Coordinates of C-alpha atoms in Angstrom, one line a residue:
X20 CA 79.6 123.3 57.7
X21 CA 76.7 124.9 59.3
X22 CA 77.5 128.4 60.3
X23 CA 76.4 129.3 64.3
X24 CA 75.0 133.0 64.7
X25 CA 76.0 135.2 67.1
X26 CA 72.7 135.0 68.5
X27 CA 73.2 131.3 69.2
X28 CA 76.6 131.5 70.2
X29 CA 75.5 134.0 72.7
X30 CA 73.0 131.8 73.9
X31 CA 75.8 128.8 74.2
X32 CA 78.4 130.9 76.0
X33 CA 76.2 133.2 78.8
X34 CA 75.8 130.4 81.2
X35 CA 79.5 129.2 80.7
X36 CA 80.3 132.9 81.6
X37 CA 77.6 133.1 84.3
X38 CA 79.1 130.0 86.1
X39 CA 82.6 130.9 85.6
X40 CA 81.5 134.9 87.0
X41 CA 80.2 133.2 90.3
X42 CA 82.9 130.8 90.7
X43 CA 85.1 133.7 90.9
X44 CA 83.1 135.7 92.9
X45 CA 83.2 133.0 95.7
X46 CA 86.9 133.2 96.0
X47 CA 87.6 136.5 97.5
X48 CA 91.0 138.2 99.0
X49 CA 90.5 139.8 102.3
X50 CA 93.1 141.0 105.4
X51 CA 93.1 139.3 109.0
X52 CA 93.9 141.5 111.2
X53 CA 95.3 140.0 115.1
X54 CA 96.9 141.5 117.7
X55 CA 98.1 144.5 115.7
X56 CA 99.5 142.2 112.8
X57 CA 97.8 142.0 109.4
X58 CA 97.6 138.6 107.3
X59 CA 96.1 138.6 103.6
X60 CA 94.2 135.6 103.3
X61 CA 91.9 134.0 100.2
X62 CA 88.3 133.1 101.5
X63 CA 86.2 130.4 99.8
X64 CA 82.7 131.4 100.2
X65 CA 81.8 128.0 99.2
X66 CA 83.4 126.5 102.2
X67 CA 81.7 126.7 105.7
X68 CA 82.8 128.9 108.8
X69 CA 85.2 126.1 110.1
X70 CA 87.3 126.2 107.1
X71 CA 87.9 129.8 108.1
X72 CA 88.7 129.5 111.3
X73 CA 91.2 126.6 110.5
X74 CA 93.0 128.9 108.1
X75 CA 93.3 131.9 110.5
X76 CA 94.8 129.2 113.2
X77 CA 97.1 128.3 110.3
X78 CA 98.3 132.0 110.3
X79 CA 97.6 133.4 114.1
X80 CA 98.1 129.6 115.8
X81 CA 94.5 130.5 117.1
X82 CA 92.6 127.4 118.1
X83 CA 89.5 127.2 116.4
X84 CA 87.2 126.8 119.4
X85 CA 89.1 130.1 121.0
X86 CA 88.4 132.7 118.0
X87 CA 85.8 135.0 117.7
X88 CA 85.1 136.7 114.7
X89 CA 82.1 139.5 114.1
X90 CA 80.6 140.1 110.6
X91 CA 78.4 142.0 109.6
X92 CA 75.7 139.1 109.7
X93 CA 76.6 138.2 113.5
X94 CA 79.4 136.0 114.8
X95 CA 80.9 133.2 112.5
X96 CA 80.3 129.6 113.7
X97 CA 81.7 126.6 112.9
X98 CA 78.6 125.5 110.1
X99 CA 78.0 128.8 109.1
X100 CA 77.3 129.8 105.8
X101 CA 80.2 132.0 104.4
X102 CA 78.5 133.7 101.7
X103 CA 76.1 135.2 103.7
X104 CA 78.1 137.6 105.8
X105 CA 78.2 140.1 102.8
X106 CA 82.3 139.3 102.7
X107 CA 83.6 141.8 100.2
X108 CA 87.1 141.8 98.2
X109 CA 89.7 143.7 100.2
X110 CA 88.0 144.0 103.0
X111 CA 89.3 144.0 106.8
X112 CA 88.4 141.1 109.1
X113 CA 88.8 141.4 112.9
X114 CA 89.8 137.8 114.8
X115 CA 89.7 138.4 118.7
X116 CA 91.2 135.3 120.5
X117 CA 94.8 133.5 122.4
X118 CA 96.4 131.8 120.7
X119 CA 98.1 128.6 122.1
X120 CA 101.8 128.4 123.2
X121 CA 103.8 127.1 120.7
X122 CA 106.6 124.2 121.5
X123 CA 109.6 125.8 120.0
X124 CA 110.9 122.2 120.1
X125 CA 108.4 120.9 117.6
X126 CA 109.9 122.5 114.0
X127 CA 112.7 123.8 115.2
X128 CA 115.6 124.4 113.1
X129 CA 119.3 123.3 113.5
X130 CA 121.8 125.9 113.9
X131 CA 124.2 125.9 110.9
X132 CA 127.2 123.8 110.6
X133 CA 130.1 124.0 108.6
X134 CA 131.4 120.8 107.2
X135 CA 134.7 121.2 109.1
X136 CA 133.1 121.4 112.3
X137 CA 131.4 118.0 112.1
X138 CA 133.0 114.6 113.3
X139 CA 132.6 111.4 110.8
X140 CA 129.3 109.6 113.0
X141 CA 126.9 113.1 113.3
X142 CA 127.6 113.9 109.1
X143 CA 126.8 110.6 107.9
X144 CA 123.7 110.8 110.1
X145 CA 122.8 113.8 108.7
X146 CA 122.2 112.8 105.2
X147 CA 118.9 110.8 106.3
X148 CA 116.5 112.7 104.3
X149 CA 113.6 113.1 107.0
X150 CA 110.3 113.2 105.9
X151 CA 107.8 115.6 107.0
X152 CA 105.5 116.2 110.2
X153 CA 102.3 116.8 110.3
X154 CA 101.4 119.4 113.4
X155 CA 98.7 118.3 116.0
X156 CA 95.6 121.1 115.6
X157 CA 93.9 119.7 118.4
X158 CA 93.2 116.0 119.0
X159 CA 93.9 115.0 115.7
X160 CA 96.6 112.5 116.2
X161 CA 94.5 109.9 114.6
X162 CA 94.7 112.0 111.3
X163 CA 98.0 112.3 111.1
X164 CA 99.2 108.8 112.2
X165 CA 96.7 107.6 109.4
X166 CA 98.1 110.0 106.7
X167 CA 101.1 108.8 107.2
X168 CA 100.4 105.7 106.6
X169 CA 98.8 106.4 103.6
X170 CA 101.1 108.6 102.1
X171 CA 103.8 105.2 101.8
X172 CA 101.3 104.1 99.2
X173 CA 102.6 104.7 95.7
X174 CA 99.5 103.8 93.8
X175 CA 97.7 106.2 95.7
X176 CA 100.1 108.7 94.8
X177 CA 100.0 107.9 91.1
X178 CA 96.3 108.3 91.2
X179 CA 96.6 111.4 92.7
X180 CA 99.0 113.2 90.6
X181 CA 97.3 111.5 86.8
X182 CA 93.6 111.9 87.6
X183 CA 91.8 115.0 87.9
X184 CA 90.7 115.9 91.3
X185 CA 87.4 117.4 91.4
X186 CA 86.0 116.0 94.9
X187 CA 87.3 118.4 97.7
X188 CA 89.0 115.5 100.0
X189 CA 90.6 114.1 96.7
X190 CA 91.8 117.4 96.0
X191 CA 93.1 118.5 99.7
X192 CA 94.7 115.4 99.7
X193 CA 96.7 115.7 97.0
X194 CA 98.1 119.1 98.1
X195 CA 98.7 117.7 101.0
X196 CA 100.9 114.3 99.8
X197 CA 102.5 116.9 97.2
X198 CA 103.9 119.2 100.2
X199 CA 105.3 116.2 102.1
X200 CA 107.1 114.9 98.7
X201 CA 108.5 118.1 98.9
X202 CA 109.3 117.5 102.6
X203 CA 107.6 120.6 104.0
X204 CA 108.3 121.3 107.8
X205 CA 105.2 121.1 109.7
X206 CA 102.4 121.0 107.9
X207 CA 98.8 121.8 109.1
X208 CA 96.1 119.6 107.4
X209 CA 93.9 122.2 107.4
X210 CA 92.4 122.4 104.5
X211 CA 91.8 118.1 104.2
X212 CA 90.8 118.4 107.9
X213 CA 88.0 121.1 107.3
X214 CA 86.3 119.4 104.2
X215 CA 86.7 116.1 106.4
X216 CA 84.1 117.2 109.2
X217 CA 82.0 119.0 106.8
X218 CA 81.4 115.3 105.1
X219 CA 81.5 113.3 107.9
X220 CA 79.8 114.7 110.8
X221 CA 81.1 111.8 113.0
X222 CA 84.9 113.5 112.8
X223 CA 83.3 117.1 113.8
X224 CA 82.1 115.9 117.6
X225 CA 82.6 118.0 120.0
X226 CA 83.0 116.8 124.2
X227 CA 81.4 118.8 127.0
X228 CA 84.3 121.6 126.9
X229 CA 83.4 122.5 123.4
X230 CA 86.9 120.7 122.3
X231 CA 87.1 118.5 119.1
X232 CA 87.2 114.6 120.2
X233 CA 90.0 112.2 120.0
X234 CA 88.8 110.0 117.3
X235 CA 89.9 106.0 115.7
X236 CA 92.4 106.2 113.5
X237 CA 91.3 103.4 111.6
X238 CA 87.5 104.2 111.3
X239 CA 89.8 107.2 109.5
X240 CA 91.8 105.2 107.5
X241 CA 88.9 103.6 105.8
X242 CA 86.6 106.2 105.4
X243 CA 89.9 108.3 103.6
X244 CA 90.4 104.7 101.8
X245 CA 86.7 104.3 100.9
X246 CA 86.3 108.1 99.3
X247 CA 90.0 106.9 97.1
X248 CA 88.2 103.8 95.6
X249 CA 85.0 105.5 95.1
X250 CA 87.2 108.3 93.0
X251 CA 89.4 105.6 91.4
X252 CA 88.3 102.0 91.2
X253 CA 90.8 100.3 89.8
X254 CA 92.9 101.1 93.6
X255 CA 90.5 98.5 95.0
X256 CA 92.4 95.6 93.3
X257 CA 95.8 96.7 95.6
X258 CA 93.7 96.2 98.7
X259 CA 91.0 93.4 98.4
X260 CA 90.7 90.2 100.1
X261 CA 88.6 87.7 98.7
X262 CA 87.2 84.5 100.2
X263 CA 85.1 81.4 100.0
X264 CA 83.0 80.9 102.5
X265 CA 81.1 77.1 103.8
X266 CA 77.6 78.3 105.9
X267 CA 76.8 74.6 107.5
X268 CA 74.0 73.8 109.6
X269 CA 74.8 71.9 112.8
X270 CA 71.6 70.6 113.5
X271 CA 70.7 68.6 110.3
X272 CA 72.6 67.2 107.3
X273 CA 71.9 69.6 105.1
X274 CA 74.8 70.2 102.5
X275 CA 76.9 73.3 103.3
X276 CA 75.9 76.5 101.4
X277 CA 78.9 78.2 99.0
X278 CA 79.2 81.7 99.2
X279 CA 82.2 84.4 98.2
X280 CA 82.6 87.7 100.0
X281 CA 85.3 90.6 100.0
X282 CA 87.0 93.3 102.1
X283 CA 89.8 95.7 102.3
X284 CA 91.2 94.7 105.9
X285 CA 91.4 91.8 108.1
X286 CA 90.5 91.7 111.2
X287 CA 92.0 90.6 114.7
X288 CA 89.6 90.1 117.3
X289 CA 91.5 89.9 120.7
X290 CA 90.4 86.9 123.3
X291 CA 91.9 85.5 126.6
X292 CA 93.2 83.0 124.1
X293 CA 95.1 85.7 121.4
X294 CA 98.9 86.0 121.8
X295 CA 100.0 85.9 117.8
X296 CA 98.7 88.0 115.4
X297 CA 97.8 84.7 113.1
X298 CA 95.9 83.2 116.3
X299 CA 93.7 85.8 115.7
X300 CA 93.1 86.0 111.9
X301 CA 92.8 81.7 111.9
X302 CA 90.1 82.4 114.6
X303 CA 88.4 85.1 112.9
X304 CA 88.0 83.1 109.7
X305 CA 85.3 80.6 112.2
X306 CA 82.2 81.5 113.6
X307 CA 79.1 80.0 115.4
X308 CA 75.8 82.0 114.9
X309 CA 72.1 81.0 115.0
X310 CA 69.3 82.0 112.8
X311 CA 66.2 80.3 111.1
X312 CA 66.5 76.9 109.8
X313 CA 63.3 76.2 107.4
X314 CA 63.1 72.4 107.8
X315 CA 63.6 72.9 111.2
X316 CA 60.8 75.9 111.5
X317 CA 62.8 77.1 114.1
X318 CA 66.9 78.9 115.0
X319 CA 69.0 76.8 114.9
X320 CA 72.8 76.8 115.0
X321 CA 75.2 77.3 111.4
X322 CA 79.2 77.1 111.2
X323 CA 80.3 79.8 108.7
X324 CA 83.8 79.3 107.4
X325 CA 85.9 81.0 105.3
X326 CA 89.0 80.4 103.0
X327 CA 90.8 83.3 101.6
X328 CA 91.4 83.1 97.8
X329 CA 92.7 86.1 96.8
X330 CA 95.6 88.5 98.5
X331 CA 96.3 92.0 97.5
X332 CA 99.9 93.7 97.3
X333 CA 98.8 95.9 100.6
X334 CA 97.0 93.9 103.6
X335 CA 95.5 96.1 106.2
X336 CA 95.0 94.4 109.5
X337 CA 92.7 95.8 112.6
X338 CA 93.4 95.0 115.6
X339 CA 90.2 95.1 117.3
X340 CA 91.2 96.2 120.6
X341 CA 88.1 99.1 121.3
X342 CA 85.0 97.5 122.7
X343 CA 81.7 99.4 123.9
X344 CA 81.2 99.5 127.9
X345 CA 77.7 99.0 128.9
X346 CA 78.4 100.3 132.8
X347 CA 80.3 103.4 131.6
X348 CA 78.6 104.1 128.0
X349 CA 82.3 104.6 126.7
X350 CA 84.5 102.7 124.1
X351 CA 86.8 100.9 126.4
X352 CA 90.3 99.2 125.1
X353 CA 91.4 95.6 125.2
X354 CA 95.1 96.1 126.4
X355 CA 96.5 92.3 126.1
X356 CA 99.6 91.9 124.3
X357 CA 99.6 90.5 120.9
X358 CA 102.9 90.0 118.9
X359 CA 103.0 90.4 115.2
X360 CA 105.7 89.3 112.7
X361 CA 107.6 91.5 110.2
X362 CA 107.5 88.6 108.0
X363 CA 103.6 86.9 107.6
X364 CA 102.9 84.2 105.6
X365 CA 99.3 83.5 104.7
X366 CA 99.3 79.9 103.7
X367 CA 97.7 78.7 106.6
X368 CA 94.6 80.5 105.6
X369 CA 94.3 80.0 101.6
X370 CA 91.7 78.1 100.2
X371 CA 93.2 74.4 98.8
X372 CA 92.3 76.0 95.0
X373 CA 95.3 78.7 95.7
X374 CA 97.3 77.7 98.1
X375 CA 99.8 75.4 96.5
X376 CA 100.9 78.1 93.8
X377 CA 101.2 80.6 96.4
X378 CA 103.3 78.2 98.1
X379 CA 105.7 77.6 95.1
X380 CA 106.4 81.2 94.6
X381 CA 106.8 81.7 98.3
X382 CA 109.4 78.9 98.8
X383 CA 111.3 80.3 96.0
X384 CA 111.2 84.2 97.4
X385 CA 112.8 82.3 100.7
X386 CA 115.4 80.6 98.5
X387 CA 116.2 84.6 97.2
X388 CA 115.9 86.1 100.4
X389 CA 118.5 83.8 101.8
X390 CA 120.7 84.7 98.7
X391 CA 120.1 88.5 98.9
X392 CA 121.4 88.5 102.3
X393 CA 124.6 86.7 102.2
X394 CA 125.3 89.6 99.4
X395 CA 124.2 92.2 101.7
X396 CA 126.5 90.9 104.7
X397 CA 129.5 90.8 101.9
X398 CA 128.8 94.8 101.0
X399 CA 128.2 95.3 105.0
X400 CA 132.1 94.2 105.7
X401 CA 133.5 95.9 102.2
X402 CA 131.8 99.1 103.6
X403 CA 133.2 98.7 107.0
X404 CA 137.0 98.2 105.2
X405 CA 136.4 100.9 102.8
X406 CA 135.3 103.2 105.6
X407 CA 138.2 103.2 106.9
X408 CA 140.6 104.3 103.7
X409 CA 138.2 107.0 102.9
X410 CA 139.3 110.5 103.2
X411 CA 136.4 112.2 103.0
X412 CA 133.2 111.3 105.2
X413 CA 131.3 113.0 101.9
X414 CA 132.2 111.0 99.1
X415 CA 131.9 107.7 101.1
X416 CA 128.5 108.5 102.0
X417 CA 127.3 109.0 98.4
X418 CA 129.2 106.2 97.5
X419 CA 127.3 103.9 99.9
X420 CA 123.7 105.0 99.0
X421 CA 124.5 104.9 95.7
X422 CA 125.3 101.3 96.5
X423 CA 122.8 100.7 98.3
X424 CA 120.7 101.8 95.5
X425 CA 122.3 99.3 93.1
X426 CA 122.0 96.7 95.5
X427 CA 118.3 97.6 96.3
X428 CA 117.5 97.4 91.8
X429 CA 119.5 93.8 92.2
X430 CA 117.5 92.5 94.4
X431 CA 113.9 93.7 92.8
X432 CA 115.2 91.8 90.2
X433 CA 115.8 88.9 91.4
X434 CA 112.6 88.5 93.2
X435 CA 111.1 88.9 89.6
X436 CA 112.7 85.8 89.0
X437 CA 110.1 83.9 91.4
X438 CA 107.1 84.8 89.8
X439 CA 104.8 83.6 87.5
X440 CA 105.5 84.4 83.8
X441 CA 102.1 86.0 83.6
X442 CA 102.1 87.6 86.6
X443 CA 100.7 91.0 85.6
X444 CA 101.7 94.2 88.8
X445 CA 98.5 96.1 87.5
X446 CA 95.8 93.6 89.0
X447 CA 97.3 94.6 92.2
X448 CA 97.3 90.8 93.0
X449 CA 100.3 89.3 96.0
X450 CA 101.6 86.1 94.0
X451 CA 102.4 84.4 97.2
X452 CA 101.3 84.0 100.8
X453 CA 104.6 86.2 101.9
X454 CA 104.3 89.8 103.5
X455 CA 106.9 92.4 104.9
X456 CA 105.6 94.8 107.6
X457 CA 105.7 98.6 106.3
X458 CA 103.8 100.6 108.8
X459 CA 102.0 100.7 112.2
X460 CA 99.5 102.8 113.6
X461 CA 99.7 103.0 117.4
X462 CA 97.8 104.4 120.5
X463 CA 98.7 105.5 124.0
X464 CA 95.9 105.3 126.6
X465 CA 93.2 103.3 128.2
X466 CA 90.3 104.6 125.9
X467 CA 89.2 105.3 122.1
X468 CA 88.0 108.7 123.5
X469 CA 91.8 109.9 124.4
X470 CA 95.1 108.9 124.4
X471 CA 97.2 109.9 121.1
X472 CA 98.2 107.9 118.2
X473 CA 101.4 107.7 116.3
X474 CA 102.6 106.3 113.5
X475 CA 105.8 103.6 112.3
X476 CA 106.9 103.5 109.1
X477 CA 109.9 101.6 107.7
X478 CA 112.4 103.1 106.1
X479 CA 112.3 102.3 102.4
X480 CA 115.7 103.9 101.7
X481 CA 117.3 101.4 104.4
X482 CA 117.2 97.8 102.9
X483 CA 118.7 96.4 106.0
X484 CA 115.1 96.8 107.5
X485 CA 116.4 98.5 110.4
X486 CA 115.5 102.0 110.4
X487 CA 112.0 102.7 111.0
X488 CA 110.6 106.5 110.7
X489 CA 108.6 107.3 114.0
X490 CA 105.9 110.1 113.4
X491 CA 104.6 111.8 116.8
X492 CA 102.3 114.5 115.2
X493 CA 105.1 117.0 113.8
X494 CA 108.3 115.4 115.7
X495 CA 110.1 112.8 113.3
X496 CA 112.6 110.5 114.2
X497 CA 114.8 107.3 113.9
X498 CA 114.1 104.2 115.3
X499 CA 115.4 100.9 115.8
X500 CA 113.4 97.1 114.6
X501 CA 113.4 96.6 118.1
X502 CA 111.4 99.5 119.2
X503 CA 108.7 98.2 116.7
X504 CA 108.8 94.8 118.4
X505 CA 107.6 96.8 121.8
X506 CA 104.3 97.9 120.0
X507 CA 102.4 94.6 120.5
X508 CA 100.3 96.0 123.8
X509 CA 100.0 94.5 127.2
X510 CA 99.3 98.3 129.1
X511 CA 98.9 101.5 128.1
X512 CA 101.7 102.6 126.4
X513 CA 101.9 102.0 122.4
X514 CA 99.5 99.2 121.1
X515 CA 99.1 98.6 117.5
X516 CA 96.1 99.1 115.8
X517 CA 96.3 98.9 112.4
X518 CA 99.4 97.1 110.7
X519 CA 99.9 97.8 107.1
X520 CA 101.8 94.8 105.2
X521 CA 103.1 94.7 101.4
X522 CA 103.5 91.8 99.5
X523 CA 106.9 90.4 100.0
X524 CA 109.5 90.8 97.0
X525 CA 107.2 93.9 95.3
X526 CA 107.9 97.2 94.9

């Protein structure tokens, strides 16, 4: 083995030292001082002047837009360039600024109780494990809602926590999922939020006041959902569509042209005519455009359909309710009413070459369904009986989720039982036409530049379906199916915008 001088070594290991010197250098530890109170706080002088004002509102509850901080160097902006203000380790940093009132309502937390003092109702209640809030830092609604969306994901989750995460909004993002699996109380997105308008300038607009915009929620989803796939490919397989589509000519006898196309969402274009969610998704799947026609030697008019043939285990669907206003210059919003099922099948829309197995396996996970829940009405009376001869309000509540949990294993396995024998999880492939609705994104208001969004996700621990977890920025609560059957529009109050369905029978 050939022997490596000192010399060389040297020469190897200076600008491994040099780049591991600087990176250090660029994380500093310095003291915020507000209002008489002092907060030590780690700068990143990599990061620009918005990330810094985003983590002293995380400590002071200092709205960005309100703060003023001087530096040697001038007055920190929002794109200013952190490592030129001559920040030094240790060092005192003055923030001048109001901070907003704070909802004492909002993370609150209950006054003790003692197990005696509890009636039978409010303590089994209180073992609903609730999952965490995220807190509103100033029209970002549409972040939240779509987070927590995301978050119900598991293959996104398992991506996150075996890859490495070298990309900032990978990396923020996994913090962030990691505090709410630990069920944090009101957490601030800062850090995710920051790196965010850094990227994508259209999330950093500002209105006339100076105040960040309301922006969509689902231009957020996707672009979060685009910077995932780019990190980890093999996610795309869990949310691809793919179809066939037939471009004819209507104007000559020309032989329709085969084509095949992709994407991660369906969308629902709302008309005078739309009052079912699959209305709108047979619709969309036809279209009448015109463009050049060689043997003609002029436009003339084509029919492009399309046929899906391929359905992921997660279908996003858009409901395409913001349209531009000419007369006002603003994104205006279609407020009709449109119902959606918790239960969609598919079949309608598959192309001949798919449809009859997805058929077969959906026919049998109806036959299982029907099954499961004849047994889950049996365990529904048996608990009610039970209930009754229990003598302690504790043990029969772990004794019904761990039945529930049994139950739950049960009936994953039996919907095994309707799949194909090479049906393989990992290509993220539905094996039927069947979905179950999982989440909803909402929004209040008349227009895509206010309003607020929230977001409706079901309760996976409840296999009754009933429960549904409603997230209003950092409140959290319980809701009923029924309250999800009033989110279909028709005014101004809570309108779905993006549904977010699993493949039926999967876990």
């Amino acid at each position: 083995m050939q022997r490596c001088s000192k010399g060389a070594l040297m020469r190897f290991l200076l600008p491994v030292l040099q780049l591991y010197a600087l990176e250090t250098l660029l994380m500093i530890q310095v003291t915020i001082k507000n209002a008489g109170k002092v907060y030590p706080l780690e700068i990143d002088l990599k990061e620009p002047g918005l990330t810094l004002k985003l983590q002293i509102y995380s400590l002071t509850n200092i709205p960005p837009d309100r703060q003023k901080i001087l530096l040697k160097g001038g007055q920190v902006k929002d794109d200013s360039d952190l490592s030129k203000f001559s920040l030094k380790e240790g060092q005192s940093v003055m923030v001048l600024g109001t901070p907003e009132k704070i909802n004492v309502t909002d993370n609150k937390m209950p006054a003790p109780k003692f197990i005696e003092d509890i009636d039978e109702d409010e303590h089994f209640i209180g073992y609903h494990n609730e999952p965490s809030g995220l807190v509103n830092l100033g029209n970002t609604c549409y972040l939240n809602s779509s987070l927590q969306v995301m978050f119900e994901i598991k293959e996104i989750k398992e991506r996150l926590d075996s890859e490495t995460r070298s990309e900032p909004i990978v990396n923020h993002l996994y913090q962030l999922f990691q505090r709410m699996t630990s069920k944090e109380v009101g957490i601030r997105p800062l850090n995710l939020l920051a790196t965010l308008r850094t990227q994508f300038p259209q999330f950093n607009e500002r209105n006339d006041q100076g105040f960040f915009k309301q922006q969509d929620a689902e231009e957020l989803y996707s672009q979060l959902l685009s910077v995932l796939l780019r990190k980890y490919p093999d996610l795309a397989s869990f949310f691809r569509v793919e179809f066939k589509t037939s471009t004819r000519c209507l104007e000559t006898n020309e032989s329709p042209v085969i084509g095949y196309e992709d994407s991660l969402k369906l969308n629902c274009h709302i008309s005078i005519n739309t009052n079912f969610l699959k209305d709108g998704l047979i619709n969309n799947l036809k279209e009448t455009l015109e463009k050049n026609n060689q043997s003609l030697g002029r436009d003339a008019k084509y029919e492009i359909s399309k046929w899906v043939t391929r359905l992921p285990k997660y279908l996003t669907i858009h409901f395409v309710r913001f349209f531009w206003r000419r007369d006002t210059s603003k994104k205006s919003k279609i407020l009709r009413k449109v119902q959606f099922p918790f239960q969609l099948d598919l079949a309608d829309l598959l192309d001949e070459e798919v449809r009859e197995s997805k058929i077969k396996v959906r026919d049998e996970l109806y036959k299982i369904e029907k099954e499961n829940e004849d047994e889950g009405r049996e365990l529904k009376k048996a608990r009610l009986n039970n209930r009754i001869a229990e003598v302690s309000t504790r043990d029969y509540a772990e004794k019904n989720q761990q039945e529930l949990y049994a139950m739950n294993e049960k009936w994953t396995r039996n919907f095994k039982k309707a799949f194909p024998d090479d049906y393989d999880p990992l290509r993220g492939e539905n094996p039927s036409s069947l979905y179950e609705l999982v989440s909803v994104v909402t929004h209040q208001g008349s227009s895509a530049d206010s309003g607020h969004y929230q977001a409706f996700v079901k309760n996976s621990e409840d296999i009754t379906g009933e429960q549904w977890w409603k997230f209003n920025d950092s409140e959290v609560s319980i809701v009923g199916k029924d309250k999800i059957e009033q989110l279909s529009g028709g005014g101004e109050s809570d309108s779905a915008m993006i549904l977010l369905y699993k493949a039926f029978g999967l876990q």
